[in-house]
CSV table of C-alpha atoms in Angstrom, one decimal:
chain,number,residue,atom,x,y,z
D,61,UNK,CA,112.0,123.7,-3.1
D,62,UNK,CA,109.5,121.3,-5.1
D,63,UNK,CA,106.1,122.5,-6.2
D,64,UNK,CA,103.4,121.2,-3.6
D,65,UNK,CA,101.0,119.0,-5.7
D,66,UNK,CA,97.3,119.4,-5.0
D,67,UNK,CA,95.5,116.6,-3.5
D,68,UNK,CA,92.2,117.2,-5.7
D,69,UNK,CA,91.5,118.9,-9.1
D,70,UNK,CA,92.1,122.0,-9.3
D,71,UNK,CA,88.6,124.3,-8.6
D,72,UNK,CA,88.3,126.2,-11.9
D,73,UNK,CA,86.5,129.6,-11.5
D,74,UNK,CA,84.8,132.1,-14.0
D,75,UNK,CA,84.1,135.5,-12.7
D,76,UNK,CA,81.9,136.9,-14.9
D,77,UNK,CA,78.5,139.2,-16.1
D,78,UNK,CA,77.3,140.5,-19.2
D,79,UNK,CA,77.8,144.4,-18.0
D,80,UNK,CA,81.3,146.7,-17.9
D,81,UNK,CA,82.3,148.1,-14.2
D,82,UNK,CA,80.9,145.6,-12.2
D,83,UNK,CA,84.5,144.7,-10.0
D,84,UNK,CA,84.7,141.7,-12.4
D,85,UNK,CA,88.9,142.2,-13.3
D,86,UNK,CA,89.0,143.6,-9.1
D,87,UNK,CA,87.0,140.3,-8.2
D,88,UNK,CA,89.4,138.4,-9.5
D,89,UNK,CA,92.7,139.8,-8.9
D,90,UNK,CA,91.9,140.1,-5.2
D,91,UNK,CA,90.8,136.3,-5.2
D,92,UNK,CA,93.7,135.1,-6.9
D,93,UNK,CA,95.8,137.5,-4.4
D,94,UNK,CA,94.2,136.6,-1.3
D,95,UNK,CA,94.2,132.9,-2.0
D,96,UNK,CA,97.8,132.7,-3.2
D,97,UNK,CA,98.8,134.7,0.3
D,98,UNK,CA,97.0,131.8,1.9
D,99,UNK,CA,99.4,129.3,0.5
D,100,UNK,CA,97.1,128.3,-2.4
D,101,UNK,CA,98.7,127.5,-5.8
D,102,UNK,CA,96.6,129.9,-7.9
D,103,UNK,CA,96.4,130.4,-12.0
D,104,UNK,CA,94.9,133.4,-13.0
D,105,UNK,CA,93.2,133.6,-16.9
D,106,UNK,CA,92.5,136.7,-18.4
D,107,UNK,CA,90.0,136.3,-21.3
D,108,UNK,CA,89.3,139.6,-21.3
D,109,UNK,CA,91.0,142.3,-24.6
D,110,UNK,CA,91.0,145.2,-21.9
D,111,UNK,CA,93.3,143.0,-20.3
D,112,UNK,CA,92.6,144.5,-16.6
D,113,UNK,CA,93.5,141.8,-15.0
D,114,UNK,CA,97.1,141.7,-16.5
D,115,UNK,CA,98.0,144.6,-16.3
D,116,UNK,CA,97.6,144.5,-12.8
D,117,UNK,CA,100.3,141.7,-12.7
D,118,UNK,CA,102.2,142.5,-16.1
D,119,UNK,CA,102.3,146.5,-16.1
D,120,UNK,CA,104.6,147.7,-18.5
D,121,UNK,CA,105.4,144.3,-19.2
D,122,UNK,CA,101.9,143.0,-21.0
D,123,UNK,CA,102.5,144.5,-24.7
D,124,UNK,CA,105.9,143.2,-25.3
D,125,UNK,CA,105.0,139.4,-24.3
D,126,UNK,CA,104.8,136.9,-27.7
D,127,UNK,CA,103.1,134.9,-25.8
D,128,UNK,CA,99.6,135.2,-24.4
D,129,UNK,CA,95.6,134.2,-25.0
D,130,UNK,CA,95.9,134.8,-28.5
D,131,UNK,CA,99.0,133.2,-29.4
D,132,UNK,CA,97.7,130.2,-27.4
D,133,UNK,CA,93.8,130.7,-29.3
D,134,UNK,CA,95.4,130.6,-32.6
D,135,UNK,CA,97.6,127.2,-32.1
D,136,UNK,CA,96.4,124.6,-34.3
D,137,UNK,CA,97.3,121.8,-32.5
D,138,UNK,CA,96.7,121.0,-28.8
D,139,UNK,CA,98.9,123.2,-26.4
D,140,UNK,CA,98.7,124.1,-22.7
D,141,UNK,CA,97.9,127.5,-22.1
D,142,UNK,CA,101.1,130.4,-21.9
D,143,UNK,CA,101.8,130.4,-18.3
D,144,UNK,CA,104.1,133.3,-16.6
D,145,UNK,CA,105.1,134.0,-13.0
D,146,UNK,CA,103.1,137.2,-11.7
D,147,UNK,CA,106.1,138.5,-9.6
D,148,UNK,CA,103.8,136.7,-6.5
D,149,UNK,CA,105.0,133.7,-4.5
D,150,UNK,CA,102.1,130.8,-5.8
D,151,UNK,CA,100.4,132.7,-8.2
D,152,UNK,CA,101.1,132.4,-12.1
D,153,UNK,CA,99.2,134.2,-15.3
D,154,UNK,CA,97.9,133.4,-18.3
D,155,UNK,CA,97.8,137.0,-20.1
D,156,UNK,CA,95.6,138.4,-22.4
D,157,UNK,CA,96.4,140.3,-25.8
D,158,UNK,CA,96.1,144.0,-25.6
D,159,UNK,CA,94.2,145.7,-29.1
D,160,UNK,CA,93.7,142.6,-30.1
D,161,UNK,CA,89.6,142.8,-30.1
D,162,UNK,CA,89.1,142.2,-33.5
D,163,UNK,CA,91.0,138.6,-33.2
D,164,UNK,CA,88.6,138.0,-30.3
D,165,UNK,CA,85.3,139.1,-32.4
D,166,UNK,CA,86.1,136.6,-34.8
D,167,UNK,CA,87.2,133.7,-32.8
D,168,UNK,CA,85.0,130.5,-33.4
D,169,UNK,CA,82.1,130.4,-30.9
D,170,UNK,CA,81.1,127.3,-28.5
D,171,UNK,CA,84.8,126.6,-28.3
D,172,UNK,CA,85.8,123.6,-25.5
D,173,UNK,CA,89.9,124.8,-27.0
D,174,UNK,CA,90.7,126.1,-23.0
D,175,UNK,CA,88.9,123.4,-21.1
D,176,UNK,CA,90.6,120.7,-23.1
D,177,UNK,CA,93.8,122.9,-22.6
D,178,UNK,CA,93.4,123.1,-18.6
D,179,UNK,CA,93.0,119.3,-19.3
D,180,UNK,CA,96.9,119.1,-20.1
D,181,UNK,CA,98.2,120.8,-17.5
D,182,UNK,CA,100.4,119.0,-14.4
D,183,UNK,CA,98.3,119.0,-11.5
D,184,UNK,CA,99.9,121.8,-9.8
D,185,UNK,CA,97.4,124.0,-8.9
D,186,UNK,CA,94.2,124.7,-6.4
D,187,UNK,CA,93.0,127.4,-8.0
D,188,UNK,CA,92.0,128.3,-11.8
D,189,UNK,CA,90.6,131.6,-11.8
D,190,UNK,CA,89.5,133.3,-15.1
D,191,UNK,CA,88.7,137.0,-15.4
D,192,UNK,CA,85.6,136.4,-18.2
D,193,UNK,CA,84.8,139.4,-20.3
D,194,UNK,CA,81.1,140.7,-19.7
D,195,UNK,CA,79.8,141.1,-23.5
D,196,UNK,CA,78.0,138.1,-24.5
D,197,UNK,CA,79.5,136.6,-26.9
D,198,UNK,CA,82.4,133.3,-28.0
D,199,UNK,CA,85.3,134.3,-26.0
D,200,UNK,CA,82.6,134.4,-23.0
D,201,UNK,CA,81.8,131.1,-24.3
D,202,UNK,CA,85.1,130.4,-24.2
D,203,UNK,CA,85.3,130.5,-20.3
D,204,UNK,CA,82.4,129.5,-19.4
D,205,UNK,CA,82.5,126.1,-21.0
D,206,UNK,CA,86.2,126.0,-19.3
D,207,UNK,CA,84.6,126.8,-15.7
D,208,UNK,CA,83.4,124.2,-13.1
D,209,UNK,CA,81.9,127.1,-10.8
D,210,UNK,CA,80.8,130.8,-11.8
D,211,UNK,CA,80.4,133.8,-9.8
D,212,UNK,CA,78.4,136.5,-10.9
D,213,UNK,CA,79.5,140.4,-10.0
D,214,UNK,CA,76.8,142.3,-10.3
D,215,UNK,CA,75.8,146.2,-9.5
D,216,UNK,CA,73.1,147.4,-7.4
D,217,UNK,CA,71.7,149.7,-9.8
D,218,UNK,CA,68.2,149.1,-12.3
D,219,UNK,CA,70.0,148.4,-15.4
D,220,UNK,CA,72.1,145.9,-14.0
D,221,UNK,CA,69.2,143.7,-13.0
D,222,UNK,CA,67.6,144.0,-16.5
D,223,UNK,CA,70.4,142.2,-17.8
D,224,UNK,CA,70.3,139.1,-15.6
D,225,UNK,CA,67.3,137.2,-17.8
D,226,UNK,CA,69.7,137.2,-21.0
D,227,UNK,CA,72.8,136.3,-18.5
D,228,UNK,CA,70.8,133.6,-17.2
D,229,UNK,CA,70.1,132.3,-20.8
D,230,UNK,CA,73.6,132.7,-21.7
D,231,UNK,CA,74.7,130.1,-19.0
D,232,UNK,CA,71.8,127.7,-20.0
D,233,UNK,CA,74.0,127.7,-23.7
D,234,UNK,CA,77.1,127.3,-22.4
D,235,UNK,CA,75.8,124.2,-19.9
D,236,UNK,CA,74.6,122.6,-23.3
D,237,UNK,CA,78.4,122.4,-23.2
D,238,UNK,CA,79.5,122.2,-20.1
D,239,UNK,CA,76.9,120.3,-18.0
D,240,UNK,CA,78.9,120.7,-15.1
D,241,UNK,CA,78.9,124.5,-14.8
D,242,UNK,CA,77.4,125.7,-11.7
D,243,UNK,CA,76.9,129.2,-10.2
D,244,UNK,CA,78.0,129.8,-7.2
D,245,UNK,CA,76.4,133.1,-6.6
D,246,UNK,CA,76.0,136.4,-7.4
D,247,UNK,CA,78.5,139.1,-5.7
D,248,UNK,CA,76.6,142.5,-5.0
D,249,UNK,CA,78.3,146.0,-5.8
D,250,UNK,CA,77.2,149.2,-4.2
D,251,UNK,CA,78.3,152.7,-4.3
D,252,UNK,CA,79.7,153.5,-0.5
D,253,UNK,CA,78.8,152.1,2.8
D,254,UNK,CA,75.6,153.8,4.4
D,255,UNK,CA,76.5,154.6,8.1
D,256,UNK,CA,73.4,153.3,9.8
D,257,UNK,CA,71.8,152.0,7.4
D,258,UNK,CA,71.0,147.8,7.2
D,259,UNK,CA,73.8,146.2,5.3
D,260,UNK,CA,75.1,149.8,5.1
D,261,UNK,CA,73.3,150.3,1.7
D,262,UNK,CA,70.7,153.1,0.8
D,263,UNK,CA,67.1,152.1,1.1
D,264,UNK,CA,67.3,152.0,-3.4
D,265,UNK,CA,70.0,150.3,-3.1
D,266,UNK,CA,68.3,147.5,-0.8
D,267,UNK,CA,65.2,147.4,-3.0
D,268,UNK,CA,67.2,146.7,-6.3
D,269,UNK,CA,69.3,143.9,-4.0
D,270,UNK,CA,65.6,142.3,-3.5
D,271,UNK,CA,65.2,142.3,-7.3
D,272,UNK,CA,68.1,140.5,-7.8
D,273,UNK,CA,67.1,138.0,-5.3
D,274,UNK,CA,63.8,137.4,-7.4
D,275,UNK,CA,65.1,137.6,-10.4
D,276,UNK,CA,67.8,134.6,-10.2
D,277,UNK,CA,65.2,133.1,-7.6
D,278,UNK,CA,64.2,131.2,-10.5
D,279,UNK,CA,67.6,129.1,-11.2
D,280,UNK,CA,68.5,128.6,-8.0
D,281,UNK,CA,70.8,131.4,-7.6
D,282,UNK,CA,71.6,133.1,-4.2
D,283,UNK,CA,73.4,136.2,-3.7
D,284,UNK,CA,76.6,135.9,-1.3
D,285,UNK,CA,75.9,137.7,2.1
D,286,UNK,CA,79.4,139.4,1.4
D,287,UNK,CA,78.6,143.0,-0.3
D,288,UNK,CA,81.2,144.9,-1.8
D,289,UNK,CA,81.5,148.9,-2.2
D,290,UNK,CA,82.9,150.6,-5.2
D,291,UNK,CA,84.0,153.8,-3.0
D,292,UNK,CA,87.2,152.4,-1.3
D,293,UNK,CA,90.2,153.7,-3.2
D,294,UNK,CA,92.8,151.6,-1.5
D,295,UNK,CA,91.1,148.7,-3.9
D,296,UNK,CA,92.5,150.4,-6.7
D,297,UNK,CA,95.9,151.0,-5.4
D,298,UNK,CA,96.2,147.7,-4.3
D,299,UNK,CA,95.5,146.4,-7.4
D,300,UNK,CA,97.8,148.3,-9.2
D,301,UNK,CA,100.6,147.1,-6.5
D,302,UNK,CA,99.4,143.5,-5.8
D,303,UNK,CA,99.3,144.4,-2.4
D,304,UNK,CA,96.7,143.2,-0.3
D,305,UNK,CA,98.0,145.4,2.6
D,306,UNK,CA,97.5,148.8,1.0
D,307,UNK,CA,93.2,147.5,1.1
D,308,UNK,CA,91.6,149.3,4.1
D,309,UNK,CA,90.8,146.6,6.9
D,310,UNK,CA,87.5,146.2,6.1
D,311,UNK,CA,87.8,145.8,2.8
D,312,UNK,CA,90.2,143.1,3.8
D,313,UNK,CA,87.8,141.7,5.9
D,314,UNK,CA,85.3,141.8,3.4
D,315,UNK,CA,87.0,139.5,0.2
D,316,UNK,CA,88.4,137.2,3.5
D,317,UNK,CA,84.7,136.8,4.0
D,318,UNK,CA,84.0,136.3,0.2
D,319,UNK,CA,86.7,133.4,0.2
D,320,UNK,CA,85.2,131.5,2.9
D,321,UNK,CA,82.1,132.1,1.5
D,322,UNK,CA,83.2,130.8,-2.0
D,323,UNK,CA,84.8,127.7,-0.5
D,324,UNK,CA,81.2,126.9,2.0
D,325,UNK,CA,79.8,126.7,-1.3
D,326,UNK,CA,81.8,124.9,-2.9
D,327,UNK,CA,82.2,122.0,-0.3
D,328,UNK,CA,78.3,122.0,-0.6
D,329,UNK,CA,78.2,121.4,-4.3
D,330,UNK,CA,80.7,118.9,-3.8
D,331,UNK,CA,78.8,117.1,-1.2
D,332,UNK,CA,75.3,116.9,-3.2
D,333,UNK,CA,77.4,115.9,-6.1
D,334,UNK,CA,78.8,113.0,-5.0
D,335,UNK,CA,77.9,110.9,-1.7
D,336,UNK,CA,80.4,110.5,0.6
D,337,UNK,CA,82.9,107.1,0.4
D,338,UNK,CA,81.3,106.0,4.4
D,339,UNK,CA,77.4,106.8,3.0
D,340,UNK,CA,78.3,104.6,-0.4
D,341,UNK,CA,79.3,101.8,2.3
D,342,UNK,CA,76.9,102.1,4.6
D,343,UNK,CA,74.1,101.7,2.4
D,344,UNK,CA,75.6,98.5,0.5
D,345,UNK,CA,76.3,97.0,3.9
D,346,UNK,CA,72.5,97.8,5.0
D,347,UNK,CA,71.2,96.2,1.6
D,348,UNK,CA,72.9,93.2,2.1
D,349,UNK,CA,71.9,92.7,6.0
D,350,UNK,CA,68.3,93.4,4.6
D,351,UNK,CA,69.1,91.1,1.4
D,352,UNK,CA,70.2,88.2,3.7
D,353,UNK,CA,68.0,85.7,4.4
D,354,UNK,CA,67.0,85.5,8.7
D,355,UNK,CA,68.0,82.2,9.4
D,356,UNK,CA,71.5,82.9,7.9
């Protein structure tokens, strides 16, 4: 059966923040999961050396492939990025290189090498997500200048919110090369739903979620109304299996609701972007029944 070719550019995704354990790899291994279920053509990037993200798909598998991130870093000439089947009907990989942090330490910083690589590829996907690795540094870079949208995981504790100025600044860099870049939110994680309790967080919890809201208040950022919990187990088995059906149902319910979410804000950025084809029409028509002369 032939591959069914998107109608529009792929949407290219970075999942990233500059702190560890913040559901960043989960993020975006249930994304690429739930969209691919949902008959989306999806390829998944992992930037990051832990390489969470593929070993999820890869297992065993990951530290006997030739071919990977850093093979496809270290090119000299222009190549498409290594792309592998995940085992999962629509939903490829592009894998990273296990013990391989030094390579990434010394990688050139402000590097456009994966955007102009995404460039080359045949239009076959919806979906380019990339798993971004939280320090702050060039192989961030890397997928941040690649990105058209960001999403921003981020943990409901104190130190977490002390890091958002320099994250902030960090995507102000990387839009110096990549104008286009836009955030499409930040994705709050707490410890365990509060029975009773508004949003079923704890009433700390719900006054660091208001100093997140102030503190990216200031570049436009909002925080998704989806809130994830770090408690549910299932997340991790599921990841491990690629199984969306091990997830309890309301965990299930709750990355369904992040999807929508994500694609609401995305049609929105699209639609300030870029007036629609009728509206472009419209007005011309209106300026040249105002241009026209009244005897005509």
């Amino acid at each position: 059966m032939p591959r069914r070719v998107p109608a529009t550019a792929p949407i290219r995704l970075a999942i990233w923040f500059g702190k560890g354990g913040v559901g960043k790899s989960t993020t975006t291994m249930m994304l690429s999961l739930f969209a691919a279920r949902r008959g989306r053509r999806v390829l998944t990037i992992d930037l990051d050396p832990e390489c969470g993200t593929s070993r999820d798909f890869l297992g065993k598998e990951l530290p006997n492939l030739k071919n990977n991130i850093k093979s496809f870093l270290e090119s000299p000439v222009p190549v498409a990025p290594p792309i592998l089947p995940s085992g999962i009907d629509g939903l490829d990989i592009v894998p990273s290189a296990p013990d391989e942090q030094r390579f990434f330490r010394l990688f050139p910083e402000k590097s456009g090498k994966l955007r102009e690589a995404l460039d080359l590829l045949p239009p076959d996907y919806d979906w380019i997500l990339m798993d971004v690795p939280n320090q702050f540094d060039n192989v961030a870079e890397l997928g941040l200048i690649a990105a058209d949208y960001l999403l921003l995981p981020v943990e409901l504790t104190a130190d977490c919110v002390e890091r958002v100025q320099t994250g902030l600044r960090i995507i102000k860099e990387a839009r110096a090369f990549n104008p286009q870049l836009k955030v499409l939110g930040a994705l709050a994680l707490a410890s365990m739903p509060r029975a009773g309790q508004p949003m079923g967080l704890s009433a700390k919890e719900r006054l660091v979620l208001r100093e997140y809201e102030e503190a990216f208040q200031e570049e436009g950022v909002r925080l998704f109304q989806t809130i994830m919990f770090r408690s549910s187990t299932t997340v991790e088995e599921a990841r491990s299996n690629a199984d969306e059906h091990m997830l309890h149902w309301t965990v299930r319910r709750r990355f369904k609701t992040l999807l929508a979410e994500i694609h609401a804000r995305i049609a929105t950025h699209s639609l300030t972007r870029s007036p629609a084809p009728y509206a472009k029409r419209h007005r011309a028509t209106q300026h040249s029944r105002e241009a026209a002369p009244a005897n005509a």
